[in-house]
Structure formats: C-alpha cells, structure tokens
Coordinates of C-alpha atoms in Angstrom, one line a residue:
Chain A
X972 CA 36.2 -26.2 36.4
X973 CA 33.2 -27.1 38.9
X974 CA 32.2 -24.2 40.6
X975 CA 29.3 -23.6 43.9
X976 CA 28.9 -20.4 45.5
X977 CA 27.3 -20.3 48.7
X978 CA 26.3 -18.1 51.6
X979 CA 24.3 -20.1 54.0
X980 CA 25.8 -21.8 56.6
X981 CA 24.3 -24.1 59.3
X982 CA 24.5 -21.7 61.7
X983 CA 22.2 -19.1 59.3
X984 CA 19.8 -22.0 58.6
X985 CA 19.2 -22.3 62.3
X986 CA 19.2 -18.7 62.8
X987 CA 16.1 -18.7 59.8
X988 CA 14.0 -20.6 61.5
X989 CA 14.5 -19.4 65.2
X990 CA 13.6 -16.0 63.6
X991 CA 10.3 -17.7 61.8
X992 CA 9.5 -19.0 64.7
X993 CA 10.1 -15.6 67.3
X994 CA 8.5 -13.5 64.5
X995 CA 4.8 -16.4 64.9
X996 CA 5.8 -15.9 68.9
X997 CA 5.6 -11.9 68.6
X998 CA 2.8 -11.9 66.9
X999 CA 0.9 -13.9 69.6
X1000 CA 2.5 -12.7 72.1
X1001 CA 0.0 -9.8 72.9
X1002 CA -2.4 -12.6 74.0
X1003 CA -0.8 -13.3 76.7
X1004 CA 1.8 -10.6 78.1
X1005 CA 1.3 -7.9 80.0
X1006 CA 0.7 -4.2 78.7
X1007 CA 4.1 -3.3 80.2
X1008 CA 5.6 -5.9 77.9
X1009 CA 4.4 -4.9 74.8
X1010 CA 5.4 -1.2 75.7
X1011 CA 8.6 -2.7 76.2
X1012 CA 9.1 -4.3 72.9
X1013 CA 7.7 -1.6 71.1
X1014 CA 10.1 0.9 72.4
X1015 CA 12.5 -2.0 71.2
X1016 CA 11.5 -3.3 67.6
X1017 CA 11.0 0.9 66.9
X1018 CA 14.7 1.6 68.2
X1019 CA 15.9 -1.0 66.6
X1020 CA 14.3 -0.2 63.4
X1021 CA 16.6 2.9 63.2
X1022 CA 19.4 1.3 64.2
X1023 CA 19.0 -1.1 61.5
X1024 CA 18.3 2.1 59.1
X1025 CA 21.3 3.7 60.4
X1026 CA 23.5 0.8 60.1
X1027 CA 22.3 0.3 56.7
X1028 CA 23.3 4.2 55.7
X1029 CA 26.7 3.9 58.5
X1030 CA 27.7 0.5 58.6
X1031 CA 27.2 -0.5 54.9
X1032 CA 26.8 3.1 53.1
X1033 CA 29.7 5.1 54.8
X1034 CA 27.6 7.6 55.4
X1035 CA 28.0 8.4 59.2
X1036 CA 24.6 10.6 59.4
X1037 CA 24.3 12.4 62.7
X1038 CA 20.4 14.0 61.8
X1039 CA 18.4 10.8 61.0
X1040 CA 16.2 13.1 64.1
X1041 CA 15.4 14.8 61.1
X1042 CA 13.8 12.0 59.6
X1043 CA 12.1 11.2 62.7
X1044 CA 10.7 13.9 63.7
X1045 CA 9.3 15.3 60.2
X1046 CA 7.5 12.0 60.4
X1047 CA 5.6 12.5 63.4
X1048 CA 4.9 16.0 62.4
X1049 CA 3.3 14.4 59.1
X1050 CA 1.4 11.7 60.3
X1051 CA 0.3 14.5 63.3
X1052 CA -0.5 17.2 60.3
X1053 CA -2.4 14.8 58.4
X1054 CA -5.0 13.3 62.0
X1055 CA -5.1 17.2 62.8
X1056 CA -5.4 19.4 60.0
X1057 CA -7.1 17.2 57.6
X1058 CA -8.7 14.4 59.8
X1059 CA -7.6 11.3 58.5
X1060 CA -7.1 8.3 60.5
X1061 CA -3.6 8.3 62.5
X1062 CA -3.3 4.4 60.9
X1063 CA -3.2 5.8 57.3
X1064 CA -1.7 9.0 58.1
X1065 CA 1.9 6.6 59.0
X1066 CA 2.4 6.8 55.1
X1067 CA 2.4 10.8 55.5
X1068 CA 5.4 10.3 57.7
X1069 CA 7.4 8.6 54.3
X1070 CA 6.1 10.7 52.2
X1071 CA 7.6 13.8 54.4
X1072 CA 10.7 12.3 55.1
X1073 CA 12.0 11.1 51.6
X1074 CA 10.5 15.3 50.8
X1075 CA 13.3 16.3 53.7
X1076 CA 15.7 13.7 52.4
X1077 CA 16.2 15.2 48.8
X1078 CA 17.5 18.6 49.6
X1079 CA 19.3 17.2 52.7
X1080 CA 21.2 14.4 50.6
X1081 CA 21.9 17.3 47.7
X1082 CA 23.8 18.9 50.3
X1083 CA 25.2 16.8 52.2
X1084 CA 26.6 14.6 49.9
X1085 CA 29.1 17.5 48.5
X1086 CA 30.9 16.7 52.4
X1087 CA 33.0 14.3 53.2
X1088 CA 33.7 12.4 56.8
X1089 CA 33.0 14.1 59.6
X1090 CA 31.6 17.7 57.9
X1091 CA 29.1 15.0 56.4
X1092 CA 27.8 13.7 59.7
X1093 CA 27.7 18.2 61.3
X1094 CA 25.9 19.2 58.0
X1095 CA 23.3 16.5 58.8
X1096 CA 23.1 17.7 62.2
X1097 CA 22.7 21.3 61.3
X1098 CA 19.8 20.8 58.9
X1099 CA 18.3 18.2 61.2
X1100 CA 18.3 21.5 63.7
X1101 CA 17.0 24.2 61.2
X1102 CA 14.5 21.9 60.4
X1103 CA 13.4 21.1 64.0
X1104 CA 13.6 25.1 64.6
X1105 CA 11.0 25.5 61.8
X1106 CA 8.5 22.7 62.7
X1107 CA 8.4 24.8 66.2
X1108 CA 7.2 27.9 64.2
X1109 CA 3.7 26.2 63.1
X1110 CA 1.5 27.1 65.1
X1111 CA -1.4 24.9 63.8
X1112 CA 0.9 21.7 65.2
X1113 CA 1.8 23.7 69.0
X1114 CA 4.6 26.0 67.6
X1115 CA 7.1 25.4 70.1
X1116 CA 5.2 23.4 72.8
X1117 CA 3.6 20.8 71.0
X1118 CA 0.4 19.5 70.7
X1119 CA -1.9 15.6 71.3
X1120 CA -3.5 14.2 69.1
X1121 CA -6.7 14.6 69.3
X1122 CA -9.3 12.3 71.9
X1123 CA -11.8 11.9 69.1
X1124 CA -8.8 10.5 67.1
X1125 CA -7.3 8.4 69.4
X1126 CA -10.1 6.7 70.2
X1127 CA -11.7 5.5 66.9
X1128 CA -7.8 4.3 65.4
X1129 CA -8.8 1.9 62.7
X1130 CA -8.6 -2.1 63.9
X1131 CA -8.1 -0.8 67.6
X1132 CA -11.7 -1.5 68.1
X1133 CA -11.7 -5.3 66.6
X1134 CA -8.0 -6.0 68.3
X1135 CA -10.1 -5.1 71.9
X1136 CA -12.7 -7.6 71.6
X1137 CA -10.3 -10.4 70.4
X1138 CA -8.3 -10.2 72.5
X1139 CA -10.8 -8.8 76.0
X1140 CA -8.7 -5.6 76.3
X1141 CA -10.0 -2.6 77.0
X1142 CA -9.2 0.6 73.9
X1143 CA -6.0 2.3 75.3
X1144 CA -4.2 -1.2 75.5
X1145 CA -5.4 -2.4 72.2
X1146 CA -3.6 0.6 70.8
X1147 CA -0.1 -0.7 72.4
X1148 CA -1.2 -4.2 70.8
X1149 CA -1.9 -2.4 66.9
X1150 CA 1.5 0.1 67.9
X1151 CA 3.3 -3.0 68.8
X1152 CA 2.4 -5.0 65.8
X1153 CA 2.9 -2.3 63.5
X1154 CA 6.7 -2.1 65.0
X1155 CA 6.8 -5.8 64.4
X1156 CA 6.2 -5.4 60.8
X1157 CA 8.5 -2.3 60.3
X1158 CA 11.0 -3.8 62.1
X1159 CA 10.8 -7.6 60.0
X1160 CA 10.1 -5.8 56.8
X1161 CA 13.0 -3.5 57.6
X1162 CA 15.7 -6.0 58.4
X1163 CA 14.4 -8.6 55.1
X1164 CA 14.5 -5.7 53.2
X1165 CA 17.9 -4.9 54.2
X1166 CA 19.0 -8.6 54.1
X1167 CA 17.6 -9.5 51.0
X1168 CA 19.6 -5.7 49.8
X1169 CA 23.2 -7.1 51.1
X1170 CA 22.8 -10.7 48.9
X1171 CA 22.0 -8.9 45.9
X1172 CA 25.1 -7.9 43.5
X1173 CA 23.5 -4.0 45.1
X1174 CA 25.1 -5.4 48.6
X1175 CA 28.1 -6.3 46.7
X1176 CA 28.4 -2.9 45.1
X1177 CA 27.4 -0.8 48.1
X1178 CA 30.7 -2.9 50.3
X1179 CA 32.8 -2.0 47.4
X1180 CA 31.5 2.2 48.0
X1181 CA 31.9 2.0 51.0
X1182 CA 36.0 0.5 50.8
X1183 CA 36.7 2.6 48.0
X1184 CA 33.8 4.6 46.1
X1185 CA 37.1 5.9 43.5
X1186 CA 38.1 1.6 42.9
X1187 CA 34.3 1.2 42.5
X1188 CA 33.7 3.9 39.8
X1189 CA 36.1 1.9 37.8
X1190 CA 35.1 -1.1 38.0
X1191 CA 31.3 0.0 36.9
X1192 CA 29.5 0.9 39.8
X1193 CA 27.4 3.9 39.6
X1194 CA 28.6 5.2 43.5
X1195 CA 26.6 8.5 43.9
X1196 CA 23.4 6.7 42.8
X1197 CA 23.5 4.4 45.5
X1198 CA 24.0 6.5 48.2
X1199 CA 20.9 8.3 46.5
X1200 CA 18.9 5.3 46.8
X1201 CA 20.6 3.7 49.8
X1202 CA 20.1 7.4 51.9
X1203 CA 16.6 7.6 50.9
X1204 CA 14.5 4.9 51.4
X1205 CA 16.6 4.7 54.8
X1206 CA 15.5 8.7 55.0
X1207 CA 12.0 7.1 53.9
X1208 CA 11.5 4.5 56.4
X1209 CA 12.9 6.7 59.3
X1210 CA 10.1 8.9 58.6
X1211 CA 7.9 5.9 59.2
X1212 CA 9.3 5.0 61.9
X1213 CA 8.9 8.2 63.8
X1214 CA 5.2 8.3 62.7
X1215 CA 4.5 5.6 64.2
X1216 CA 6.8 6.1 68.2
X1217 CA 4.7 9.1 68.3
X1218 CA 1.4 7.5 67.3
X1219 CA 1.8 5.3 70.2
X1220 CA 2.8 8.4 72.5
X1221 CA -0.3 10.8 70.9
X1222 CA 1.7 13.7 72.5
X1223 CA 4.4 15.1 70.0
X1224 CA 6.3 18.6 70.9
X1225 CA 9.9 19.3 68.4
X1226 CA 12.0 18.9 71.3
X1227 CA 11.0 15.6 71.9
X1228 CA 10.3 14.6 68.3
X1229 CA 13.3 15.8 66.8
X1230 CA 15.4 15.0 69.9
X1231 CA 19.3 14.1 68.6
X1232 CA 20.2 12.3 71.6
X1233 CA 17.1 9.4 71.3
X1234 CA 17.0 9.2 68.1
X1235 CA 20.6 9.4 67.0
X1236 CA 22.7 9.1 70.0
X1237 CA 21.3 5.9 71.5
X1238 CA 20.4 4.6 67.9
X1239 CA 24.4 5.1 66.9
X1240 CA 25.6 3.6 70.6
X1241 CA 23.4 0.4 69.2
X1242 CA 24.8 -0.3 66.4
X1243 CA 28.7 0.4 67.7
X1244 CA 28.2 -1.6 70.7
X1245 CA 26.8 -4.7 69.0
X1246 CA 28.4 -4.5 65.7
X1247 CA 28.7 -1.8 63.1
X1248 CA 28.4 -3.2 59.4
X1249 CA 26.3 -6.6 60.2
X1250 CA 22.6 -7.5 60.6
X1251 CA 22.9 -9.2 64.3
X1252 CA 24.9 -5.4 65.3
X1253 CA 22.5 -3.3 66.3
X1254 CA 19.7 -6.8 68.0
X1255 CA 22.5 -7.0 70.5
X1256 CA 22.7 -3.5 70.8
X1257 CA 19.5 -2.9 71.1
X1258 CA 18.8 -5.9 74.2
X1259 CA 22.1 -4.4 75.6
X1260 CA 20.5 -0.7 75.5
X1261 CA 17.1 -2.0 76.7
X1262 CA 19.5 -4.1 79.8
X1263 CA 20.9 -0.6 80.8
X1264 CA 17.9 1.3 80.8
X1265 CA 16.0 -0.6 82.5
X1266 CA 18.9 -1.4 85.1
X1267 CA 19.7 2.5 85.5
X1268 CA 16.8 4.7 84.1
X1269 CA 17.0 5.7 88.2
X1270 CA 20.2 7.1 88.2
X1271 CA 19.6 9.8 86.3
X1272 CA 23.1 11.4 84.5
X1273 CA 25.0 8.6 86.0
X1274 CA 23.2 6.4 83.3
X1275 CA 23.9 8.0 80.2
X1276 CA 27.5 8.2 82.1
X1277 CA 27.5 4.8 81.9
X1278 CA 26.0 4.8 78.9
X1279 CA 29.7 6.6 77.7
X1280 CA 31.8 4.5 79.5
X1281 CA 30.3 1.6 78.4
X1282 CA 30.7 2.6 74.6
X1283 CA 34.6 3.5 74.8
X1284 CA 35.2 0.8 76.7
X1285 CA 33.6 -1.0 73.0
X1286 CA 35.1 1.3 70.9
X1287 CA 38.9 0.5 72.9
X1288 CA 38.1 -4.0 73.4
X1289 CA 35.9 -4.4 70.5
X1290 CA 36.2 -2.4 68.1
X1291 CA 33.9 -4.2 65.9
X1292 CA 31.4 -4.3 68.7
X1293 CA 30.2 -7.1 70.8
X1294 CA 28.8 -9.1 67.7
X1295 CA 32.1 -8.5 66.1
X1296 CA 34.3 -9.8 69.0
X1297 CA 32.1 -13.2 68.9
X1298 CA 31.4 -13.6 65.1
X1299 CA 36.0 -12.8 65.3
X1300 CA 36.3 -15.7 67.5
X1301 CA 33.8 -18.2 66.4
X1302 CA 33.0 -17.4 62.8
X1303 CA 29.5 -17.8 63.2
X1304 CA 27.2 -15.3 60.9
X1305 CA 23.8 -15.7 61.2
X1306 CA 22.6 -13.9 58.6
X1307 CA 25.4 -14.0 56.0
X1308 CA 25.9 -11.9 53.2
X1309 CA 29.6 -13.6 52.4
X1310 CA 29.8 -15.6 49.0
X1311 CA 31.9 -18.7 49.4
X1312 CA 33.6 -19.9 46.8
X1313 CA 34.1 -23.9 46.3
X1314 CA 36.0 -25.5 43.2
X1315 CA 36.3 -28.8 42.6
X1316 CA 38.8 -29.2 39.3
X1317 CA 38.0 -31.9 36.7
X1318 CA 40.5 -34.6 36.0
X1319 CA 43.9 -33.9 36.4
X1320 CA 44.0 -30.1 36.1
X1321 CA 45.3 -28.4 39.1
X1322 CA 43.9 -25.3 40.8
X1323 CA 46.2 -22.1 41.8
Chain B
X536 CA 46.1 13.3 13.2
X537 CA 49.0 11.5 14.7
X538 CA 51.8 13.5 15.3
X539 CA 54.8 11.6 14.1
X540 CA 57.0 11.6 17.2
X541 CA 60.6 12.8 16.9
X542 CA 63.2 9.8 17.3
X543 CA 61.3 7.1 16.0
X544 CA 59.8 5.7 12.4
X545 CA 56.4 4.6 12.0
X546 CA 56.8 0.5 12.5
X547 CA 55.0 -2.6 12.0
X548 CA 52.3 -1.5 14.1
X549 CA 51.8 2.6 12.8
X550 CA 50.6 -0.2 9.7
X551 CA 48.3 -1.7 11.7
X552 CA 46.7 1.1 13.1
X553 CA 44.6 1.4 9.8
X554 CA 43.0 -1.6 11.2
X555 CA 40.5 -1.1 14.1
X556 CA 41.7 0.7 16.5
X557 CA 40.5 0.4 20.2
X558 CA 42.0 3.6 21.5
X559 CA 42.8 7.1 19.8
X560 CA 43.8 10.3 21.8
X561 CA 44.0 13.8 19.8
X562 CA 45.8 17.0 21.1
X563 CA 45.0 15.9 24.8
X564 CA 46.1 18.4 27.0
X565 CA 45.6 18.6 31.0
X566 CA 46.7 21.0 33.5
X567 CA 46.6 21.0 37.5
X568 CA 47.0 24.7 38.2
X569 CA 50.4 26.0 36.5
X570 CA 51.7 22.5 35.7
X571 CA 50.8 21.0 32.7
X572 CA 50.2 17.5 33.6
X573 CA 49.6 16.4 29.8
X574 CA 50.5 18.9 27.2
X575 CA 49.5 17.9 23.5
X576 CA 49.1 14.1 23.6
X577 CA 48.2 12.0 20.7
X578 CA 48.9 8.4 19.8
X579 CA 46.7 6.0 19.1
X580 CA 46.5 2.1 20.2
X581 CA 45.4 -0.8 17.6
X582 CA 43.5 -3.6 18.8
X583 CA 45.4 -6.6 20.3
X584 CA 48.0 -4.8 20.3
X585 CA 50.3 -4.7 24.0
X586 CA 51.6 -0.8 24.1
X587 CA 54.4 0.1 27.3
X588 CA 54.4 3.8 28.3
X589 CA 57.8 5.2 30.4
X590 CA 59.2 8.4 31.5
X591 CA 60.7 10.1 34.6
X592 CA 58.5 10.1 37.7
X593 CA 56.0 13.4 37.0
X594 CA 55.8 12.8 34.0
X595 CA 52.3 12.3 33.7
X596 CA 51.9 8.8 33.0
X597 CA 49.4 8.0 35.5
X598 CA 47.6 11.1 34.4
X599 CA 47.2 9.5 31.7
X600 CA 45.5 6.7 32.3
X601 CA 43.3 8.8 34.4
X602 CA 42.5 10.7 31.3
X603 CA 42.0 7.6 29.4
X604 CA 39.8 6.0 32.2
X605 CA 37.8 9.3 33.1
X606 CA 38.7 9.7 36.3
X607 CA 39.3 13.5 35.6
X608 CA 38.6 15.0 32.2
X609 CA 40.6 16.8 29.5
X610 CA 41.0 20.1 29.1
X611 CA 41.9 20.4 25.6
X612 CA 41.7 17.4 22.9
X613 CA 39.4 14.3 22.3
X614 CA 39.4 10.5 23.3
X615 CA 37.9 8.1 21.4
X616 CA 37.4 4.2 22.3
X617 CA 37.0 2.6 19.2
X618 CA 35.9 4.8 17.1
X619 CA 33.7 6.4 19.5
X620 CA 34.6 9.5 21.0
X621 CA 34.0 9.5 24.7
X622 CA 36.3 12.9 25.8
X623 CA 33.1 13.9 28.3
X624 CA 31.5 10.2 29.2
X625 CA 32.6 9.5 33.3
X626 CA 34.2 6.7 33.9
X627 CA 31.5 3.9 35.5
X628 CA 30.2 4.6 31.5
X629 CA 33.8 3.9 29.9
X630 CA 33.8 0.7 32.2
X631 CA 31.1 -0.6 30.6
X632 CA 32.9 -0.1 27.1
X633 CA 35.2 -2.3 27.8
X634 CA 38.0 0.0 30.0
X635 CA 39.5 -2.3 32.9
X636 CA 42.3 -0.8 35.0
X637 CA 44.4 -1.5 37.6
X638 CA 45.6 1.3 40.5
X639 CA 49.8 1.9 40.9
X640 CA 48.9 0.9 44.8
X641 CA 46.1 -1.3 44.9
X642 CA 43.0 -0.5 46.3
X643 CA 41.2 -3.6 46.3
X644 CA 37.5 -3.2 48.2
X645 CA 39.0 -4.6 51.5
X646 CA 36.2 -5.7 53.4
X647 CA 35.1 -8.1 50.6
X648 CA 37.0 -11.9 49.7
X649 CA 38.7 -11.8 46.9
X650 CA 36.1 -13.6 45.0
X651 CA 33.5 -10.8 45.9
X652 CA 36.1 -8.4 44.3
X653 CA 35.6 -10.0 41.0
X654 CA 31.9 -10.1 41.3
X655 CA 31.6 -6.4 41.8
X656 CA 33.7 -6.0 39.1
X657 CA 32.3 -8.8 36.6
X658 CA 28.1 -8.0 37.4
X659 CA 28.8 -4.1 37.0
X660 CA 31.8 -4.0 34.5
X661 CA 29.6 -6.1 32.3
X662 CA 26.2 -5.3 33.5
X663 CA 25.6 -8.9 33.7
X664 CA 23.7 -10.4 36.8
X665 CA 25.9 -11.5 39.4
X666 CA 24.7 -15.7 39.2
X667 CA 25.9 -15.2 35.4
X668 CA 29.7 -14.3 36.5
X669 CA 30.3 -17.1 39.2
X670 CA 32.3 -19.4 36.9
X671 CA 34.0 -16.3 34.8
X672 CA 35.5 -14.7 37.9
X673 CA 36.5 -18.6 39.3
X674 CA 38.5 -19.0 36.5
X675 CA 40.4 -15.7 36.5
X676 CA 41.3 -16.5 40.0
X677 CA 42.9 -19.2 39.0
X678 CA 44.3 -17.6 36.2
X679 CA 45.9 -15.2 38.3
X680 CA 46.8 -17.7 40.9
X681 CA 44.8 -16.6 43.5
X682 CA 42.3 -19.2 43.9
X683 CA 43.6 -20.1 47.1
X684 CA 43.3 -17.2 48.6
X685 CA 39.0 -16.6 46.9
X686 CA 37.6 -16.7 50.2
X687 CA 39.8 -14.8 52.7
X688 CA 39.2 -10.6 52.8
X689 CA 40.8 -8.2 50.6
X690 CA 42.2 -6.5 53.0
X691 CA 44.6 -9.7 54.9
X692 CA 46.2 -10.0 51.0
X693 CA 50.5 -9.9 50.5
X694 CA 51.5 -7.3 48.2
X695 CA 52.2 -9.6 45.7
X696 CA 48.5 -11.0 45.6
X697 CA 46.9 -7.3 45.9
X698 CA 49.4 -6.6 42.6
X699 CA 47.2 -9.9 41.3
X700 CA 44.6 -9.2 42.7
X701 CA 44.5 -5.7 40.9
X702 CA 44.5 -7.5 37.6
X703 CA 42.3 -10.1 38.2
X704 CA 39.7 -7.3 39.7
X705 CA 40.7 -5.4 35.9
X706 CA 40.4 -8.9 34.1
X707 CA 36.9 -9.4 35.5
X708 CA 35.4 -6.0 34.4
X709 CA 35.8 -7.7 31.1
X710 CA 38.2 -5.2 29.3
X711 CA 38.8 -4.9 25.6
X712 CA 41.6 -2.2 26.5
X713 CA 43.6 -3.8 30.1
X714 CA 45.3 -0.3 31.3
X715 CA 48.0 -2.0 33.4
X716 CA 49.6 1.1 36.0
X717 CA 53.4 0.0 37.3
X718 CA 51.5 -3.4 38.3
X719 CA 55.4 -5.2 38.7
X720 CA 56.9 -2.6 40.8
X721 CA 57.9 -3.8 44.4
X722 CA 57.7 -7.6 43.2
X723 CA 60.7 -9.9 43.4
X724 CA 62.6 -10.8 40.3
X725 CA 60.2 -14.2 40.6
X726 CA 56.8 -12.6 42.0
X727 CA 57.9 -10.3 38.8
X728 CA 58.4 -13.2 36.5
X729 CA 55.0 -14.8 37.3
X730 CA 53.0 -11.8 37.2
X731 CA 54.4 -11.3 33.2
X732 CA 53.8 -14.4 32.5
X733 CA 50.4 -14.0 33.6
X734 CA 50.0 -11.0 31.7
X735 CA 51.2 -12.6 28.3
X736 CA 48.8 -15.0 28.4
X737 CA 46.0 -12.6 28.8
X738 CA 47.8 -10.6 25.4
X739 CA 47.7 -13.7 23.5
X740 CA 44.2 -14.0 23.9
X741 CA 43.8 -10.7 21.9
X742 CA 43.3 -8.4 24.9
X743 CA 44.4 -4.8 23.8
X744 CA 47.0 -3.6 27.1
X745 CA 48.7 -0.4 28.3
X746 CA 51.4 -0.9 30.1
X747 CA 53.1 1.8 32.3
X748 CA 56.1 0.2 33.9
X749 CA 59.0 0.6 35.2
X750 CA 60.7 -2.4 35.4
X751 CA 61.9 -2.0 31.9
X752 CA 62.5 -5.9 31.2
X753 CA 59.4 -7.3 32.3
X754 CA 57.6 -4.8 29.9
X755 CA 59.7 -5.3 27.1
X756 CA 59.4 -8.8 27.4
X757 CA 55.7 -8.7 26.7
X758 CA 55.2 -5.0 24.8
X759 CA 55.2 -4.7 21.1
X760 CA 55.5 -0.9 21.1
X761 CA 56.6 1.9 23.9
X762 CA 56.0 5.5 23.8
X763 CA 57.8 7.4 25.7
X764 CA 56.8 10.4 28.0
X765 CA 58.0 13.4 29.5
X766 CA 56.7 16.8 31.1
X767 CA 53.2 15.9 29.4
X768 CA 54.8 15.3 26.3
X769 CA 55.1 13.0 24.0
X770 CA 59.3 12.3 22.9
X771 CA 58.8 9.0 21.5
X772 CA 56.7 6.0 20.1
X773 CA 58.2 3.0 18.6
X774 CA 59.6 -0.4 18.6
X775 CA 60.8 -1.0 22.1
X776 CA 64.9 -2.0 20.6
X777 CA 64.4 1.0 18.5
X778 CA 63.5 3.3 21.7
X779 CA 65.7 1.8 24.4
X780 CA 68.6 2.9 21.7
X781 CA 67.5 6.8 20.7
X782 CA 70.2 8.5 22.3
X783 CA 67.1 11.4 23.2
X784 CA 65.5 8.4 25.4
X785 CA 68.7 7.1 26.9
X786 CA 69.4 11.1 28.5
X787 CA 66.2 11.7 29.4
X788 CA 64.9 8.8 31.1
X789 CA 67.6 6.7 31.7
X790 CA 69.8 9.8 32.7
X791 CA 72.4 8.6 31.1
X792 CA 75.3 11.0 29.7
X793 CA 76.2 10.6 25.7

C-alpha cells in the first residue's frame, strides 16, 4: 500500500502567501499610515495575541481559564517595576513580564489543575483577584491608584529616536510605531508557534487530551505534562503582551491591569464569536469586536448590551463561531491542521 | 505461586507458562470503600496466548483491566509485565511497555479523524516520530476495515466502526499484550463475526490477548483459556470446553439450576 499524508490544501497555500504579504504590509505600514491607524492596529494585534493564547489553553487544551488577566497584570507590573525600581529601559523590561507571569503561573496551575470544568474557571478567577489585591498593596508602584512610567524613561526608549528620524515623526508617534511593531512581532510569533505546535505530534496529543484525557493516557500521552507545558507557555506569553500593552499606555493601575472584563471577558467574546479551537477564529473575532467597538463605543452600556446579545445569538445559531459556520459550509481552512490520508493500492490488492 | 483454582486442572496452557510470561498477577486486591471488587486474584498469561475472562455483571472484570493497565492501582498484591514489576507504574508508562487496551464504551478522540486517532496512539504509545508511523497506521486501518473512514471525524462513526476504532487504536499503540473489553457487545451477528476474524488474525500474528466478553461463542472461537470471575474472585481457569462444562461455572455464571 502506497500512502501519502497531507495537511496543506489549495486554500491554505493561498492563505500562506496572503499572510506573508500582510505581514510585509504590516511592517511597512507606519511609513504611510496615520498615528490613529497605528494605535487601532496596536489594539487589534495585542487583543488578537491574547485571544490566540486563550484559544490555545481553552479551545485546544480544554482549560477554560477566566484568570488570564492575572498574567496581563503581573506582566505589566513587572515591566513597571523594572523601569521604576531598577531604571531599566522599558523595552528591556518587557521580558520581565514573561518571567513574572511564569512565576505566577506555576502556583496557579498547581492549585487550579486540581479543579475540573467550572471549578477550574472560578479557581483561576479567584487567584487573579487575589493577585490584584496583593499588587494593590505595592506602594512604590502606586498602590491602589497606580502610577505612570517616569518621563525620563519614556523619553529615551531604545530605538525611538531612530524610528523618529527614519519616519520623520515626533517622539510620541515613534513610540506608538515601536509598540506596534512589537505587537506585530508578538502576534505573528504567537500564531506561528501555535500553528507549529498543532502540526506536530503534540498537537494531536493536545486534541486527544481535550477530547478524552483518560483514553489519551491509555495510548501513552502524558496528559499532565502537556497541560502544564501549554498553560505555562500561554501564561508567559500573556505576561509579555501585558507588559507591551502598558508600555504603550505608559500608565498603570491594578484595576486596569487586572481587569477581568478587558483581558478575559472581551478575549473570550472574541474567541467564541470567531470560532473556538481553530486558528482562524480569533482573527475573525477580533475584527468583529473592533468593528463593534468603533461603531458603538459612544453608546456606553448599550455597547456591552449588544456584545452580550451577539454572543448569545452566535452561541445559539453558530456554536462553533462565525469561522466554524463558514468552514462547515465550505470545508475551507486557512490554517489546516488535519492530517488527510490518501492511499493508492498496488496491483490487485483492495482496501476496506 | 498461582493458586490452583477449583474446577480446573493444569492444561496445556499451564505448562506453557514456564516459558515467557507476558503478564503475572499475584494476590491482587482492590476495594472501593467496603466493596472488594478484586479479591486476591492471581494468574499469569504466557506469551502468545489468548485468554478469555467471563463473569456476571459486577464481577470486577473491567476493574481487573484497569489494574493491569494502571488506570487504578491495587491495594495489595503485585503485577508483573514480562518479568518486570509494574505494580506502581502509571498507565502511560505501561503503554510504552506494550499494554494496549480497548474500552468497553468506545472512547474515541472525537475531534480528530479516525486516522489521527491512530497516529496519536502510535506516535505516543510507541514513542516514535509521527512520520515514522504513518504507513503502519494506514495498514492497521486496512486490516480493521476502517480505511474508507480514515479522514472522517471519529465522533461521526457508527457503533461498529467505533468498536473497530477501539481495536485499531489499541493496535496502533504497539501492544504485546492487547486487552479487549467487551468489544463484541452490542453488535449484530454479522458485525460480530467480522470483528472476530480481525481479532483472530491479530492473535495468529503472536499478540497476547486478554478478552473480556459476554458473547461466549465469539470468545470461545478465539481463546485457548478461560478465566471465570465472580465477586472479584477467580473461581475457575482452564480450557474453554472444561470451563463451560464445569458445574460451578454453569451455576454461578449462567445461572442454571443443576
């Protein structure tokens, strides 16, 4: 029997080329886009990265955490601590966000992994709240009211002067461009890493554990180790994104940095609307979310109201999200992970 | 060490056990609360043998499998795989030592395709690279008549195909010892026959099989030895014909008045 196993489809080849073109366009965009476009894109890219990371742990790993704001917050605070307490350059302090989130994720996973389903979700939320309350006691970083990055630090961020000279911008706009480029790198890097993971044999294991972890263990999958690895890497990356977000705003407070609404509820909305458990979902979701926010942001609570209604409608009529609806109808996947088997029998041997 | 159970004599299988043993249980006991589901069970299985396990519902048959695979750990006693003590070893490690199992209620990875179910079992059960197991998995699909469903999601399969997938996935994990848990249950006569043929072919290849089954004619057409469990105790081991003829077994298991 001759066999071949393929993952790529025509759509995915086109999508791959389009993705490369988009990344290229994204890189050169600051040369001609306005500052507000760059700021919008920064917002979209950071939310997209957070959504992809939540999708990784919940959609692929089956760990529905509503405590991801803990990592955004601790990551952002670690970056602020690096700048304010030790006088680091903000860019150099971003990896501190990764380290701090990792340090927090270990005890969080240790406790939360003992819980299942809804208890896991609530457990992660509780740990995030406790972290927020503890950080609010940190007086040198502004306590409960928060603080700003010192002017000396923001005035002299690595690379800003060069960007300002290169693009002929003022320092403030050049800072936005720098943050935007970093956000683009994080979004692309995160999605590439997730895609590579899903295409590897660990991607199969992850799906197996999500579908049935008892059966997964009995075919030799180390379910516990896999969950730890996925949870910790998602947390670390979430911390780094948090650091970047608050580098761009240059102002932090416990309520903003540990906001369950912004960093978890919106992110879950994005993933669920777009389609959970697939890489395309959060991309669609974040565009829908951004569109709604732009259109309805001035209507205050009506805006949240409409988000809720849309979420309910999608869960009822398209439980696999907008992308799920589309892909079920058309069979198109932009970033396919499914291994498809084709066999050609030799001679007169027959199959099945 | 093996406690000679009443109602059986050491047959051909008994003498074979001097040769390589794939599995040996010694005085294994397990209780859930006050209920002793496995009661000082001892037996061994020589390489290449097919052993059938029968017993009424609640006799502790599936628990016995879970003890062998390591899904649960015994309170007392020891379990050896190919001469190595695995009593405290987790399930995952035992798979890599060659224990493959099917579940009584099929437990496919529903979000993966049939082929991906096998790839997962092969890549992790045999600790090999995915690219190296692709052909082997396709061959197992052909053998278990699942090739035409290879690219379908496992969640969409019929009962027969789910049973086949249980068998195929257990095979893909590269077992030396294959544990089948009521794999013929719920199938029609024709479907059952097809599955028995597949199992017989695997057995002919030298794979050691332990098979729990209520469909006795299917079981007896494959196994060389039968073990009877009742209330967690082994009440008989021997050649199928002997066991089926034994008064005690007929009384307890088949509920016949003698």
